[in-house]
PDB file of N, CA and C in Angstrom:
ATOM      1  N   MET A   1      -0.384 -25.570 -29.616  1.00  0.00           N
ATOM      2  CA  MET A   1      -1.470 -25.062 -28.723  1.00  0.00           C
ATOM      3  C   MET A   1      -1.273 -25.341 -27.287  1.00  0.00           C
ATOM      4  N   LEU A   2      -0.518 -26.092 -26.755  1.00  0.00           N
ATOM      5  CA  LEU A   2      -0.192 -26.117 -25.383  1.00  0.00           C
ATOM      6  C   LEU A   2       0.642 -24.951 -25.040  1.00  0.00           C
ATOM      7  N   GLU A   3       1.650 -24.829 -25.794  1.00  0.00           N
ATOM      8  CA  GLU A   3       2.710 -23.587 -25.454  1.00  0.00           C
ATOM      9  C   GLU A   3       1.923 -22.192 -25.333  1.00  0.00           C
ATOM     10  N   VAL A   4       0.945 -22.068 -26.272  1.00  0.00           N
ATOM     11  CA  VAL A   4       0.095 -20.834 -26.021  1.00  0.00           C
ATOM     12  C   VAL A   4      -0.651 -20.794 -24.810  1.00  0.00           C
ATOM     13  N   GLY A   5      -1.278 -21.837 -24.563  1.00  0.00           N
ATOM     14  CA  GLY A   5      -1.901 -21.662 -23.303  1.00  0.00           C
ATOM     15  C   GLY A   5      -1.162 -21.668 -21.951  1.00  0.00           C
ATOM     16  N   ALA A   6       0.078 -22.151 -22.046  1.00  0.00           N
ATOM     17  CA  ALA A   6       1.004 -21.985 -20.958  1.00  0.00           C
ATOM     18  C   ALA A   6       1.398 -20.560 -20.900  1.00  0.00           C
ATOM     19  N   HIS A   7       1.613 -20.108 -22.056  1.00  0.00           N
ATOM     20  CA  HIS A   7       1.901 -18.568 -22.000  1.00  0.00           C
ATOM     21  C   HIS A   7       1.124 -17.597 -21.345  1.00  0.00           C
ATOM     22  N   TRP A   8      -0.090 -17.784 -21.794  1.00  0.00           N
ATOM     23  CA  TRP A   8      -1.084 -17.083 -21.309  1.00  0.00           C
ATOM     24  C   TRP A   8      -1.295 -17.332 -19.681  1.00  0.00           C
ATOM     25  N   GLY A   9      -1.217 -18.417 -19.217  1.00  0.00           N
ATOM     26  CA  GLY A   9      -1.209 -18.842 -17.754  1.00  0.00           C
ATOM     27  C   GLY A   9      -0.112 -18.012 -17.146  1.00  0.00           C
ATOM     28  N   TYR A  10       1.065 -17.982 -17.604  1.00  0.00           N
ATOM     29  CA  TYR A  10       2.129 -17.215 -17.103  1.00  0.00           C
ATOM     30  C   TYR A  10       1.977 -15.689 -17.162  1.00  0.00           C
ATOM     31  N   VAL A  11       1.306 -15.285 -18.072  1.00  0.00           N
ATOM     32  CA  VAL A  11       0.800 -13.878 -18.143  1.00  0.00           C
ATOM     33  C   VAL A  11      -0.166 -13.519 -17.134  1.00  0.00           C
ATOM     34  N   ILE A  12      -1.193 -14.337 -17.103  1.00  0.00           N
ATOM     35  CA  ILE A  12      -2.107 -14.057 -16.021  1.00  0.00           C
ATOM     36  C   ILE A  12      -1.552 -14.110 -14.370  1.00  0.00           C
ATOM     37  N   ALA A  13      -0.884 -15.208 -14.327  1.00  0.00           N
ATOM     38  CA  ALA A  13      -0.092 -15.446 -12.971  1.00  0.00           C
ATOM     39  C   ALA A  13       0.708 -14.164 -12.799  1.00  0.00           C
ATOM     40  N   ALA A  14       1.564 -13.611 -13.693  1.00  0.00           N
ATOM     41  CA  ALA A  14       2.365 -12.423 -13.558  1.00  0.00           C
ATOM     42  C   ALA A  14       1.547 -11.232 -13.287  1.00  0.00           C
ATOM     43  N   TYR A  15       0.422 -10.960 -13.910  1.00  0.00           N
ATOM     44  CA  TYR A  15      -0.490  -9.971 -13.502  1.00  0.00           C
ATOM     45  C   TYR A  15      -0.971  -9.951 -12.143  1.00  0.00           C
ATOM     46  N   ALA A  16      -1.449 -11.177 -11.897  1.00  0.00           N
ATOM     47  CA  ALA A  16      -1.999 -11.371 -10.478  1.00  0.00           C
ATOM     48  C   ALA A  16      -1.025 -11.071  -9.385  1.00  0.00           C
ATOM     49  N   VAL A  17       0.136 -11.554  -9.642  1.00  0.00           N
ATOM     50  CA  VAL A  17       1.380 -11.131  -8.570  1.00  0.00           C
ATOM     51  C   VAL A  17       1.549  -9.878  -8.606  1.00  0.00           C
ATOM     52  N   THR A  18       1.700  -9.210  -9.726  1.00  0.00           N
ATOM     53  CA  THR A  18       1.868  -7.672  -9.761  1.00  0.00           C
ATOM     54  C   THR A  18       0.792  -6.914  -8.886  1.00  0.00           C
ATOM     55  N   VAL A  19      -0.352  -7.276  -9.157  1.00  0.00           N
ATOM     56  CA  VAL A  19      -1.599  -6.562  -8.477  1.00  0.00           C
ATOM     57  C   VAL A  19      -1.362  -6.870  -7.114  1.00  0.00           C
ATOM     58  N   ALA A  20      -1.198  -8.030  -6.674  1.00  0.00           N
ATOM     59  CA  ALA A  20      -0.999  -8.386  -5.146  1.00  0.00           C
ATOM     60  C   ALA A  20       0.074  -7.543  -4.672  1.00  0.00           C
ATOM     61  N   VAL A  21       1.208  -7.398  -5.244  1.00  0.00           N
ATOM     62  CA  VAL A  21       2.275  -6.731  -4.565  1.00  0.00           C
ATOM     63  C   VAL A  21       2.040  -5.197  -4.501  1.00  0.00           C
ATOM     64  N   LEU A  22       1.248  -4.659  -5.502  1.00  0.00           N
ATOM     65  CA  LEU A  22       0.978  -3.290  -5.474  1.00  0.00           C
ATOM     66  C   LEU A  22      -0.133  -3.064  -4.401  1.00  0.00           C
ATOM     67  N   GLY A  23      -1.129  -4.008  -4.208  1.00  0.00           N
ATOM     68  CA  GLY A  23      -1.932  -3.738  -3.145  1.00  0.00           C
ATOM     69  C   GLY A  23      -1.296  -3.936  -1.702  1.00  0.00           C
ATOM     70  N   ALA A  24      -0.418  -4.847  -1.584  1.00  0.00           N
ATOM     71  CA  ALA A  24       0.320  -4.761  -0.233  1.00  0.00           C
ATOM     72  C   ALA A  24       0.969  -3.524  -0.042  1.00  0.00           C
ATOM     73  N   LEU A  25       1.728  -3.075  -1.053  1.00  0.00           N
ATOM     74  CA  LEU A  25       2.538  -1.780  -0.814  1.00  0.00           C
ATOM     75  C   LEU A  25       1.704  -0.552  -0.465  1.00  0.00           C
ATOM     76  N   ALA A  26       0.509  -0.480  -1.209  1.00  0.00           N
ATOM     77  CA  ALA A  26      -0.486   0.459  -0.816  1.00  0.00           C
ATOM     78  C   ALA A  26      -1.043   0.352   0.556  1.00  0.00           C
ATOM     79  N   ALA A  27      -1.315  -0.750   0.932  1.00  0.00           N
ATOM     80  CA  ALA A  27      -1.862  -0.961   2.468  1.00  0.00           C
ATOM     81  C   ALA A  27      -0.682  -0.621   3.413  1.00  0.00           C
ATOM     82  N   PHE A  28       0.433  -1.064   3.127  1.00  0.00           N
ATOM     83  CA  PHE A  28       1.686  -0.925   4.098  1.00  0.00           C
ATOM     84  C   PHE A  28       1.958   0.621   4.140  1.00  0.00           C
ATOM     85  N   SER A  29       1.907   1.458   3.002  1.00  0.00           N
ATOM     86  CA  SER A  29       2.102   2.715   2.990  1.00  0.00           C
ATOM     87  C   SER A  29       1.067   3.509   3.859  1.00  0.00           C
ATOM     88  N   MET A  30      -0.215   3.040   3.684  1.00  0.00           N
ATOM     89  CA  MET A  30      -1.280   3.572   4.446  1.00  0.00           C
ATOM     90  C   MET A  30      -1.069   3.423   5.837  1.00  0.00           C
ATOM     91  N   ILE A  31      -0.833   2.220   6.246  1.00  0.00           N
ATOM     92  CA  ILE A  31      -0.657   2.034   7.668  1.00  0.00           C
ATOM     93  C   ILE A  31       0.625   2.768   8.227  1.00  0.00           C
ATOM     94  N   ALA A  32       1.687   3.004   7.551  1.00  0.00           N
ATOM     95  CA  ALA A  32       2.808   3.683   7.888  1.00  0.00           C
ATOM     96  C   ALA A  32       2.507   5.084   8.212  1.00  0.00           C
ATOM     97  N   SER A  33       1.910   5.747   7.198  1.00  0.00           N
ATOM     98  CA  SER A  33       1.417   7.084   7.084  1.00  0.00           C
ATOM     99  C   SER A  33       0.632   7.353   8.464  1.00  0.00           C
ATOM    100  N   ARG A  34      -0.385   6.549   8.698  1.00  0.00           N
ATOM    101  CA  ARG A  34      -1.246   6.788   9.888  1.00  0.00           C
ATOM    102  C   ARG A  34      -0.409   6.683  11.079  1.00  0.00           C
ATOM    103  N   ARG A  35       0.527   5.700  11.120  1.00  0.00           N
ATOM    104  CA  ARG A  35       1.308   5.417  12.348  1.00  0.00           C
ATOM    105  C   ARG A  35       2.149   6.770  12.649  1.00  0.00           C
ATOM    106  N   ALA A  36       2.852   7.211  11.566  1.00  0.00           N
ATOM    107  CA  ALA A  36       3.501   8.424  11.617  1.00  0.00           C
ATOM    108  C   ALA A  36       2.808   9.618  12.024  1.00  0.00           C
ATOM    109  N   ARG A  37       1.658   9.745  11.432  1.00  0.00           N
ATOM    110  CA  ARG A  37       0.637  10.792  11.978  1.00  0.00           C
ATOM    111  C   ARG A  37       0.402  10.694  13.328  1.00  0.00           C
ATOM    112  N   ARG A  38       0.198   9.399  13.743  1.00  0.00           N
ATOM    113  CA  ARG A  38      -0.208   9.542  15.305  1.00  0.00           C
ATOM    114  C   ARG A  38       1.048   9.777  16.304  1.00  0.00           C
ATOM    115  N   GLU A  39       2.173   9.350  15.722  1.00  0.00           N
ATOM    116  CA  GLU A  39       3.499   9.628  16.609  1.00  0.00           C
ATOM    117  C   GLU A  39       3.568  11.146  16.603  1.00  0.00           C
ATOM    118  N   LEU A  40       3.608  11.765  15.430  1.00  0.00           N
ATOM    119  CA  LEU A  40       3.552  13.155  15.450  1.00  0.00           C
ATOM    120  C   LEU A  40       2.546  13.955  16.344  1.00  0.00           C
ATOM    121  N   GLU A  41       1.357  13.549  16.315  1.00  0.00           N
ATOM    122  CA  GLU A  41       0.395  14.130  17.094  1.00  0.00           C
ATOM    123  C   GLU A  41       0.605  13.874  18.579  1.00  0.00           C
ATOM    124  N   ALA A  42       1.210  12.720  18.937  1.00  0.00           N
ATOM    125  CA  ALA A  42       1.551  12.429  20.357  1.00  0.00           C
ATOM    126  C   ALA A  42       2.722  13.302  20.700  1.00  0.00           C
ATOM    127  N   LEU A  43       3.691  13.563  19.871  1.00  0.00           N
ATOM    128  CA  LEU A  43       4.884  14.449  20.329  1.00  0.00           C
ATOM    129  C   LEU A  43       4.486  15.864  20.493  1.00  0.00           C
ATOM    130  N   GLU A  44       3.678  16.446  19.526  1.00  0.00           N
ATOM    131  CA  GLU A  44       3.319  17.668  19.486  1.00  0.00           C
ATOM    132  C   GLU A  44       1.814  17.863  19.369  1.00  0.00           C
ATOM    133  N   PRO A  45       0.967  17.637  20.328  1.00  0.00           N
ATOM    134  CA  PRO A  45      -0.277  17.772  20.230  1.00  0.00           C
ATOM    135  C   PRO A  45      -0.894  19.361  19.889  1.00  0.00           C
ATOM    136  N   ARG A  46      -0.205  20.301  20.431  1.00  0.00           N
ATOM    137  CA  ARG A  46      -0.788  21.697  20.193  1.00  0.00           C
ATOM    138  C   ARG A  46      -0.692  22.031  18.677  1.00  0.00           C
ATOM    139  N   ARG A  47       0.260  21.469  17.915  1.00  0.00           N
ATOM    140  CA  ARG A  47       0.471  21.844  16.709  1.00  0.00           C
ATOM    141  C   ARG A  47      -0.693  21.188  15.677  1.00  0.00           C
ATOM    142  N   TYR A  48      -1.000  20.074  16.174  1.00  0.00           N
ATOM    143  CA  TYR A  48      -2.041  19.429  15.318  1.00  0.00           C
ATOM    144  C   TYR A  48      -3.491  19.698  15.825  1.00  0.00           C
ATOM    145  N   GLY A  49      -3.567  20.125  17.047  1.00  0.00           N
ATOM    146  CA  GLY A  49      -4.985  20.100  17.645  1.00  0.00           C
ATOM    147  C   GLY A  49      -5.354  21.540  17.761  1.00  0.00           C
ATOM    148  N   GLU A  50      -4.662  22.400  18.480  1.00  0.00           N
ATOM    149  CA  GLU A  50      -5.303  23.696  18.744  1.00  0.00           C
ATOM    150  C   GLU A  50      -4.947  24.749  17.781  1.00  0.00           C
ATOM    151  N   GLU A  51      -3.981  24.714  17.116  1.00  0.00           N
ATOM    152  CA  GLU A  51      -3.596  25.697  16.191  1.00  0.00           C
ATOM    153  C   GLU A  51      -4.223  25.607  14.952  1.00  0.00           C
ATOM    154  N   ARG A  52      -5.042  24.544  14.671  1.00  0.00           N
ATOM    155  CA  ARG A  52      -5.832  24.273  13.473  1.00  0.00           C
ATOM    156  C   ARG A  52      -7.072  25.197  13.682  1.00  0.00           C
ATOM    157  N   ARG A  53      -7.531  25.391  14.620  1.00  0.00           N
ATOM    158  CA  ARG A  53      -8.826  26.258  14.719  1.00  0.00           C
ATOM    159  C   ARG A  53      -8.740  27.697  14.472  1.00  0.00           C
TER     160      ARG A  53
END
């Protein structure tokens, strides 16, 4: 019985680690895309500001 409980503990821990890693990757990609968009707007403000209208 102890082995089964330990097994499910490992499964839950692995799931929690997976969710945490995926959440960190999603947050990092959002931050990186915002930063890249800001840099592009700073380099070429006309393309992103005036031509949209």
